[in-house]
Amino acid sequence: MNPDLEIVNIRGDHSFKVWSHGYPYRTVRWHFHPEYELHLVTATHGYRYVGDQIGSFRPGDLVLVGPNLPHNWISNIEPGEIVVERCLVLQFTENFIFSCMTNFPELRFIGPLLKDAPRGVQFGAGLAEKVEPLLRALLTSDGARRISLFVDILDLIGHSGEYTLLTGSRFRQNVESARSTSMKMVLEHIGRNFTLDLNEADLATMNRQSVSAFSRSFRRHTGLSFVHYVNSLRVDLACQYLAQDQLSITEICYEVGFNNISNFNRQFLSLKSMSPSKFRGLYRKGVGVADAA
């Protein structure tokens, strides 16, 4: 089965993305993305799929996934059970990390690990215990503190010394084939423009389909309706702004693409089970909030 391309939205004023999510969650599917991903499981047991490798996982499972390597974690939970936080995720681009290594020679120690990352790298439980508090601190940190924590994480994983490669040496993902479908192009377009006024009819035309056929195809591909998918991206971006204090809630509403505050509040409540003001209040109190992408 071909993996889905996931669009990772890193804020323009951030160098990397750190977030947490529960389970079930919309990004939990067989997928890939051009970014490196450090993935730490904090709850549940289940099966991990990385490239051609299938293995079991438990809390403390810490894995670095390289660019375009398909992956998924499937938790064993009871029907109807909802896990508030299943994992912590750190994502950064190839351009960013290699630029760091070019400008700061002291960071070149991370090179061998990055070279192995396209095969998937699993670290030991002892390292996971050291990395977890740093990832949690990143969820609510800002400014230079974020960079300091990021470098601390690189220092730990880059000097860990012992790790396991997950995929076989002959595994190759045909990325261009996976990227080439018209729906992937549509998702990339949405990922670049979701704060603007997107029209489903225009996207259907881009995909050379009728609106009704596009709607069915989009839901089959993403598991969500077009409107729900776009609203999810906008609310996720709003969470990033709410964790800071630069913009008011009304300003955030328009910044992320909603055209009225009541619809913004309604969609935020539906997706996050709390109002934007409550979300911001919890962050100000230093309480970690799951799904704060």
mmCIF file of C-alpha atoms in Angstrom:
data_model
loop_
_atom_site.group_PDB
_atom_site.id
_atom_site.type_symbol
_atom_site.label_atom_id
_atom_site.label_comp_id
_atom_site.label_asym_id
_atom_site.label_seq_id
_atom_site.Cartn_x
_atom_site.Cartn_y
_atom_site.Cartn_z
ATOM 1 C CA MET A 1 0.000 0.000 0.000
ATOM 2 C CA ASN A 2 1.383 3.414 -0.958
ATOM 3 C CA PRO A 3 1.969 5.716 2.028
ATOM 4 C CA ASP A 4 0.230 9.092 2.271
ATOM 5 C CA LEU A 5 2.267 12.275 2.086
ATOM 6 C CA GLU A 6 1.831 14.218 5.334
ATOM 7 C CA ILE A 7 2.214 17.997 5.166
ATOM 8 C CA VAL A 8 4.252 19.193 8.163
ATOM 9 C CA ASN A 9 3.543 22.862 8.828
ATOM 10 C CA ILE A 10 6.426 24.564 10.633
ATOM 11 C CA ARG A 11 5.677 28.130 11.648
ATOM 12 C CA GLY A 12 7.561 30.826 9.782
ATOM 13 C CA ASP A 13 9.049 32.138 13.032
ATOM 14 C CA HIS A 14 10.095 28.665 14.246
ATOM 15 C CA SER A 15 13.004 26.494 13.126
ATOM 16 C CA PHE A 16 11.294 23.196 13.932
ATOM 17 C CA LYS A 17 7.995 21.772 15.156
ATOM 18 C CA VAL A 18 7.354 20.039 18.462
ATOM 19 C CA TRP A 19 3.938 18.755 19.488
ATOM 20 C CA SER A 20 2.036 15.953 21.158
ATOM 21 C CA HIS A 21 -1.021 13.982 20.150
ATOM 22 C CA GLY A 22 -3.353 11.376 21.512
ATOM 23 C CA TYR A 23 -4.824 8.224 20.020
ATOM 24 C CA PRO A 24 -6.788 7.764 17.821
ATOM 25 C CA TYR A 25 -5.579 10.810 15.860
ATOM 26 C CA ARG A 26 -5.838 11.944 12.238
ATOM 27 C CA THR A 27 -2.091 11.647 11.496
ATOM 28 C CA VAL A 28 -1.989 8.013 12.632
ATOM 29 C CA ARG A 29 -1.779 6.270 9.273
ATOM 30 C CA TRP A 30 0.867 4.812 6.953
ATOM 31 C CA HIS A 31 2.581 8.009 5.804
ATOM 32 C CA PHE A 32 5.841 9.802 5.046
ATOM 33 C CA HIS A 33 7.149 13.370 4.946
ATOM 34 C CA PRO A 34 10.399 15.097 3.881
ATOM 35 C CA GLU A 35 11.202 16.118 7.468
ATOM 36 C CA TYR A 36 13.213 14.207 10.059
ATOM 37 C CA GLU A 37 11.007 13.067 12.957
ATOM 38 C CA LEU A 38 12.001 12.129 16.498
ATOM 39 C CA HIS A 39 9.068 10.139 17.880
ATOM 40 C CA LEU A 40 8.676 9.232 21.560
ATOM 41 C CA VAL A 41 5.796 7.012 22.728
ATOM 42 C CA THR A 42 4.552 8.038 26.187
ATOM 43 C CA ALA A 43 1.518 5.737 26.518
ATOM 44 C CA THR A 44 0.074 2.448 25.157
ATOM 45 C CA HIS A 45 1.590 -0.670 23.610
ATOM 46 C CA GLY A 46 1.262 -1.832 20.036
ATOM 47 C CA TYR A 47 3.059 -2.352 16.746
ATOM 48 C CA ARG A 48 5.467 0.020 15.026
ATOM 49 C CA TYR A 49 5.799 -0.005 11.224
ATOM 50 C CA VAL A 50 8.896 1.695 9.776
ATOM 51 C CA GLY A 51 9.801 0.989 6.148
ATOM 52 C CA ASP A 52 9.906 -2.802 5.843
ATOM 53 C CA GLN A 53 10.225 -3.364 9.620
ATOM 54 C CA ILE A 54 7.432 -4.368 11.995
ATOM 55 C CA GLY A 55 8.157 -4.341 15.713
ATOM 56 C CA SER A 56 6.382 -3.950 19.001
ATOM 57 C CA PHE A 57 6.516 -0.750 21.050
ATOM 58 C CA ARG A 58 5.801 0.365 24.600
ATOM 59 C CA PRO A 59 6.112 3.669 26.480
ATOM 60 C CA GLY A 60 9.697 4.872 26.104
ATOM 61 C CA ASP A 61 9.942 3.813 22.446
ATOM 62 C CA LEU A 62 12.212 6.524 20.965
ATOM 63 C CA VAL A 63 12.767 6.452 17.191
ATOM 64 C CA LEU A 64 14.333 8.841 14.688
ATOM 65 C CA VAL A 65 12.703 8.558 11.253
ATOM 66 C CA GLY A 66 14.595 9.971 8.287
ATOM 67 C CA PRO A 67 13.166 11.966 5.366
ATOM 68 C CA ASN A 68 10.537 10.179 3.279
ATOM 69 C CA LEU A 69 10.694 6.956 5.297
ATOM 70 C CA PRO A 70 7.130 5.555 5.640
ATOM 71 C CA HIS A 71 6.063 4.894 9.236
ATOM 72 C CA ASN A 72 3.133 4.356 11.580
ATOM 73 C CA TRP A 73 2.488 3.384 15.199
ATOM 74 C CA ILE A 74 -0.709 1.394 15.902
ATOM 75 C CA SER A 75 -1.768 1.169 19.559
ATOM 76 C CA ASN A 76 -3.667 -1.751 21.056
ATOM 77 C CA ILE A 77 -6.562 -0.134 22.888
ATOM 78 C CA GLU A 78 -10.121 -1.119 23.743
ATOM 79 C CA PRO A 79 -12.902 -0.161 21.292
ATOM 80 C CA GLY A 80 -14.023 3.376 22.043
ATOM 81 C CA GLU A 81 -11.019 4.068 24.289
ATOM 82 C CA ILE A 82 -9.375 7.483 23.870
ATOM 83 C CA VAL A 83 -5.791 8.173 24.931
ATOM 84 C CA VAL A 84 -5.186 11.869 25.658
ATOM 85 C CA GLU A 85 -1.444 11.737 24.943
ATOM 86 C CA ARG A 86 0.164 8.869 23.057
ATOM 87 C CA CYS A 87 3.425 10.470 21.921
ATOM 88 C CA LEU A 88 5.705 13.497 21.694
ATOM 89 C CA VAL A 89 6.971 14.479 18.242
ATOM 90 C CA LEU A 90 9.862 16.692 17.082
ATOM 91 C CA GLN A 91 10.129 17.448 13.347
ATOM 92 C CA PHE A 92 12.770 19.436 11.470
ATOM 93 C CA THR A 93 13.798 19.847 7.854
ATOM 94 C CA GLU A 94 16.914 18.578 6.143
ATOM 95 C CA ASN A 95 17.820 22.126 5.068
ATOM 96 C CA PHE A 96 17.589 23.395 8.641
ATOM 97 C CA ILE A 97 19.717 20.720 10.286
ATOM 98 C CA PHE A 98 22.428 20.765 7.598
ATOM 99 C CA SER A 99 22.500 24.558 7.743
ATOM 100 C CA CYS A 100 23.068 24.263 11.505
ATOM 101 C CA MET A 101 25.959 21.870 10.923
ATOM 102 C CA THR A 102 27.480 24.185 8.318
ATOM 103 C CA ASN A 103 27.288 27.297 10.482
ATOM 104 C CA PHE A 104 28.128 25.586 13.766
ATOM 105 C CA PRO A 105 30.901 23.006 13.242
ATOM 106 C CA GLU A 106 30.392 21.906 16.862
ATOM 107 C CA LEU A 107 27.144 20.244 15.729
ATOM 108 C CA ARG A 108 28.737 18.031 13.094
ATOM 109 C CA PHE A 109 28.740 15.137 15.530
ATOM 110 C CA ILE A 110 25.097 14.589 14.534
ATOM 111 C CA GLY A 111 26.110 13.752 10.914
ATOM 112 C CA PRO A 112 26.561 9.968 11.290
ATOM 113 C CA LEU A 113 23.168 9.646 12.993
ATOM 114 C CA LEU A 114 21.453 11.656 10.251
ATOM 115 C CA LYS A 115 23.113 9.387 7.688
ATOM 116 C CA ASP A 116 21.531 6.351 9.365
ATOM 117 C CA ALA A 117 18.115 7.986 9.895
ATOM 118 C CA PRO A 118 16.715 7.055 6.423
ATOM 119 C CA ARG A 119 16.722 3.449 7.684
ATOM 120 C CA GLY A 120 14.996 4.383 10.962
ATOM 121 C CA VAL A 121 16.901 4.509 14.248
ATOM 122 C CA GLN A 122 15.638 3.083 17.561
ATOM 123 C CA PHE A 123 17.289 4.282 20.785
ATOM 124 C CA GLY A 124 17.354 2.582 24.164
ATOM 125 C CA ALA A 125 14.899 3.190 27.003
ATOM 126 C CA GLY A 126 17.577 4.897 29.095
ATOM 127 C CA LEU A 127 18.028 7.594 26.469
ATOM 128 C CA ALA A 128 14.265 8.041 26.160
ATOM 129 C CA GLU A 129 14.071 8.881 29.873
ATOM 130 C CA LYS A 130 16.583 11.700 29.357
ATOM 131 C CA VAL A 131 14.968 13.027 26.172
ATOM 132 C CA GLU A 132 11.354 13.092 27.398
ATOM 133 C CA PRO A 133 11.668 16.038 29.851
ATOM 134 C CA LEU A 134 13.425 18.081 27.155
ATOM 135 C CA LEU A 135 10.639 17.412 24.640
ATOM 136 C CA ARG A 136 8.041 18.347 27.265
ATOM 137 C CA ALA A 137 9.865 21.577 28.020
ATOM 138 C CA LEU A 138 9.906 22.374 24.295
ATOM 139 C CA LEU A 139 6.101 22.217 24.153
ATOM 140 C CA THR A 140 5.838 25.445 26.135
ATOM 141 C CA SER A 141 9.212 27.127 25.498
ATOM 142 C CA ASP A 142 9.869 30.155 23.334
ATOM 143 C CA GLY A 143 12.776 32.120 21.903
ATOM 144 C CA ALA A 144 16.370 31.102 22.538
ATOM 145 C CA ARG A 145 15.228 28.518 25.106
ATOM 146 C CA ARG A 146 13.776 26.443 22.258
ATOM 147 C CA ILE A 147 17.130 26.391 20.463
ATOM 148 C CA SER A 148 18.946 25.479 23.679
ATOM 149 C CA LEU A 149 16.612 22.545 24.315
ATOM 150 C CA PHE A 150 16.863 21.398 20.689
ATOM 151 C CA VAL A 151 20.665 21.346 20.872
ATOM 152 C CA ASP A 152 20.476 19.441 24.183
ATOM 153 C CA ILE A 153 18.348 16.794 22.458
ATOM 154 C CA LEU A 154 20.792 16.600 19.532
ATOM 155 C CA ASP A 155 23.625 16.196 22.030
ATOM 156 C CA LEU A 156 21.876 13.256 23.689
ATOM 157 C CA ILE A 157 20.844 11.364 20.570
ATOM 158 C CA GLY A 158 24.014 12.203 18.636
ATOM 159 C CA HIS A 159 26.291 10.915 21.379
ATOM 160 C CA SER A 160 24.137 7.962 22.426
ATOM 161 C CA GLY A 161 26.590 5.570 20.813
ATOM 162 C CA GLU A 162 24.235 2.610 20.670
ATOM 163 C CA TYR A 163 21.109 2.319 18.563
ATOM 164 C CA THR A 164 19.363 -0.140 16.273
ATOM 165 C CA LEU A 165 18.693 0.347 12.562
ATOM 166 C CA LEU A 166 15.120 -0.685 11.806
ATOM 167 C CA THR A 167 14.858 -1.250 8.051
ATOM 168 C CA GLY A 168 16.784 -3.657 5.875
ATOM 169 C CA SER A 169 19.786 -2.301 3.978
ATOM 170 C CA ARG A 170 17.997 -2.888 0.668
ATOM 171 C CA PHE A 171 14.796 -1.069 1.563
ATOM 172 C CA ARG A 172 14.027 1.759 -0.842
ATOM 173 C CA GLN A 173 10.892 3.886 -0.846
ATOM 174 C CA ASN A 174 9.797 5.134 -4.273
ATOM 175 C CA VAL A 175 9.074 8.643 -3.045
ATOM 176 C CA GLU A 176 8.461 10.183 -6.442
ATOM 177 C CA SER A 177 5.821 7.558 -7.197
ATOM 178 C CA ALA A 178 4.099 8.241 -3.888
ATOM 179 C CA ARG A 179 4.253 11.992 -4.482
ATOM 180 C CA SER A 180 2.998 11.854 -8.055
ATOM 181 C CA THR A 181 -0.709 11.306 -7.517
ATOM 182 C CA SER A 182 -2.954 14.278 -8.131
ATOM 183 C CA MET A 183 -4.400 14.067 -4.614
ATOM 184 C CA LYS A 184 -0.918 14.436 -3.141
ATOM 185 C CA MET A 185 -0.553 17.621 -5.201
ATOM 186 C CA VAL A 186 -3.851 18.875 -3.821
ATOM 187 C CA LEU A 187 -2.746 18.177 -0.231
ATOM 188 C CA GLU A 188 0.520 20.002 -0.815
ATOM 189 C CA HIS A 189 -1.443 22.963 -2.214
ATOM 190 C CA ILE A 190 -3.707 22.976 0.838
ATOM 191 C CA GLY A 191 -0.689 22.726 3.141
ATOM 192 C CA ARG A 192 0.796 25.859 1.575
ATOM 193 C CA ASN A 193 -2.450 27.850 1.423
ATOM 194 C CA PHE A 194 -4.822 26.707 4.187
ATOM 195 C CA THR A 195 -4.887 30.162 5.820
ATOM 196 C CA LEU A 196 -6.338 31.590 2.591
ATOM 197 C CA ASP A 197 -9.843 31.257 1.178
ATOM 198 C CA LEU A 198 -9.796 27.763 -0.342
ATOM 199 C CA ASN A 199 -12.637 26.601 -2.555
ATOM 200 C CA GLU A 200 -13.477 22.910 -2.884
ATOM 201 C CA ALA A 201 -14.716 23.401 -6.451
ATOM 202 C CA ASP A 202 -11.360 24.890 -7.493
ATOM 203 C CA LEU A 203 -9.500 21.980 -5.926
ATOM 204 C CA ALA A 204 -11.808 19.500 -7.668
ATOM 205 C CA THR A 205 -10.908 21.173 -10.973
ATOM 206 C CA MET A 206 -7.208 20.937 -10.075
ATOM 207 C CA ASN A 207 -7.755 17.226 -9.468
ATOM 208 C CA ARG A 208 -9.745 16.884 -12.707
ATOM 209 C CA GLN A 209 -12.859 15.639 -10.887
ATOM 210 C CA SER A 210 -16.406 16.736 -10.259
ATOM 211 C CA VAL A 211 -17.003 18.237 -6.816
ATOM 212 C CA SER A 212 -18.889 15.158 -5.631
ATOM 213 C CA ALA A 213 -16.198 12.755 -6.909
ATOM 214 C CA PHE A 214 -13.470 14.927 -5.388
ATOM 215 C CA SER A 215 -15.309 14.955 -2.062
ATOM 216 C CA ARG A 216 -15.484 11.167 -1.957
ATOM 217 C CA SER A 217 -11.856 10.800 -3.057
ATOM 218 C CA PHE A 218 -10.649 13.350 -0.494
ATOM 219 C CA ARG A 219 -12.453 11.626 2.373
ATOM 220 C CA ARG A 220 -11.166 8.221 1.282
ATOM 221 C CA HIS A 221 -7.603 9.571 1.118
ATOM 222 C CA THR A 222 -7.529 11.581 4.366
ATOM 223 C CA GLY A 223 -10.363 10.137 6.456
ATOM 224 C CA LEU A 224 -11.861 13.634 6.739
ATOM 225 C CA SER A 225 -14.097 15.908 4.729
ATOM 226 C CA PHE A 226 -12.391 18.808 2.939
ATOM 227 C CA VAL A 227 -13.802 21.381 5.379
ATOM 228 C CA HIS A 228 -12.852 19.315 8.442
ATOM 229 C CA TYR A 229 -9.314 18.812 7.101
ATOM 230 C CA VAL A 230 -8.760 22.537 6.477
ATOM 231 C CA ASN A 231 -10.293 23.497 9.821
ATOM 232 C CA SER A 232 -7.973 21.007 11.557
ATOM 233 C CA LEU A 233 -4.916 22.616 9.975
ATOM 234 C CA ARG A 234 -6.146 26.084 10.951
ATOM 235 C CA VAL A 235 -6.896 25.086 14.533
ATOM 236 C CA ASP A 236 -3.510 23.362 14.859
ATOM 237 C CA LEU A 237 -1.818 26.578 13.725
ATOM 238 C CA ALA A 238 -4.013 28.570 16.115
ATOM 239 C CA CYS A 239 -2.717 26.395 18.980
ATOM 240 C CA GLN A 240 0.814 27.444 18.125
ATOM 241 C CA TYR A 241 -0.152 31.122 18.229
ATOM 242 C CA LEU A 242 -2.162 30.684 21.443
ATOM 243 C CA ALA A 243 0.894 29.210 23.162
ATOM 244 C CA GLN A 244 2.529 32.608 22.598
ATOM 245 C CA ASP A 245 1.300 36.030 23.688
ATOM 246 C CA GLN A 246 1.982 38.142 20.609
ATOM 247 C CA LEU A 247 -1.544 38.034 19.120
ATOM 248 C CA SER A 248 -5.005 38.370 20.615
ATOM 249 C CA ILE A 249 -7.521 35.562 20.077
ATOM 250 C CA THR A 250 -9.415 37.689 17.553
ATOM 251 C CA GLU A 251 -6.199 38.389 15.628
ATOM 252 C CA ILE A 252 -5.345 34.673 15.642
ATOM 253 C CA CYS A 253 -8.792 33.853 14.276
ATOM 254 C CA TYR A 254 -8.160 35.872 11.111
ATOM 255 C CA GLU A 255 -4.457 35.022 10.911
ATOM 256 C CA VAL A 256 -5.163 31.282 10.558
ATOM 257 C CA GLY A 257 -7.907 31.711 7.961
ATOM 258 C CA PHE A 258 -11.268 31.926 9.750
ATOM 259 C CA ASN A 259 -13.444 34.852 8.701
ATOM 260 C CA ASN A 260 -15.440 35.285 11.914
ATOM 261 C CA ILE A 261 -14.733 34.753 15.592
ATOM 262 C CA SER A 262 -17.838 32.689 16.362
ATOM 263 C CA ASN A 263 -16.980 30.073 13.736
ATOM 264 C CA PHE A 264 -13.389 30.012 15.004
ATOM 265 C CA ASN A 265 -14.552 29.411 18.574
ATOM 266 C CA ARG A 266 -16.997 26.729 17.444
ATOM 267 C CA GLN A 267 -14.436 24.828 15.373
ATOM 268 C CA PHE A 268 -11.771 25.112 18.081
ATOM 269 C CA LEU A 269 -14.147 23.747 20.711
ATOM 270 C CA SER A 270 -15.154 20.888 18.416
ATOM 271 C CA LEU A 271 -11.554 19.849 17.696
ATOM 272 C CA LYS A 272 -9.855 20.590 21.030
ATOM 273 C CA SER A 273 -12.755 20.150 23.488
ATOM 274 C CA MET A 274 -12.077 23.581 24.987
ATOM 275 C CA SER A 275 -12.277 27.228 23.988
ATOM 276 C CA PRO A 276 -9.255 29.143 22.639
ATOM 277 C CA SER A 277 -9.180 31.258 25.809
ATOM 278 C CA LYS A 278 -9.108 28.167 28.025
ATOM 279 C CA PHE A 279 -6.343 26.649 25.886
ATOM 280 C CA ARG A 280 -4.237 29.807 26.267
ATOM 281 C CA GLY A 281 -4.963 29.934 29.994
ATOM 282 C CA LEU A 282 -3.713 26.377 30.488
ATOM 283 C CA TYR A 283 -0.528 27.181 28.646
ATOM 284 C CA ARG A 284 0.024 30.254 30.783
ATOM 285 C CA LYS A 285 -0.290 28.041 33.844
ATOM 286 C CA GLY A 286 2.331 25.698 32.408
ATOM 287 C CA VAL A 287 -0.044 22.793 31.865
ATOM 288 C CA GLY A 288 0.862 20.573 28.889
ATOM 289 C CA VAL A 289 -2.024 20.158 26.511
ATOM 290 C CA ALA A 290 -2.186 17.146 24.218
ATOM 291 C CA ASP A 291 -2.683 17.786 20.470
ATOM 292 C CA ALA A 292 -1.072 21.234 20.755
ATOM 293 C CA ALA A 293 0.419 21.094 17.300
#
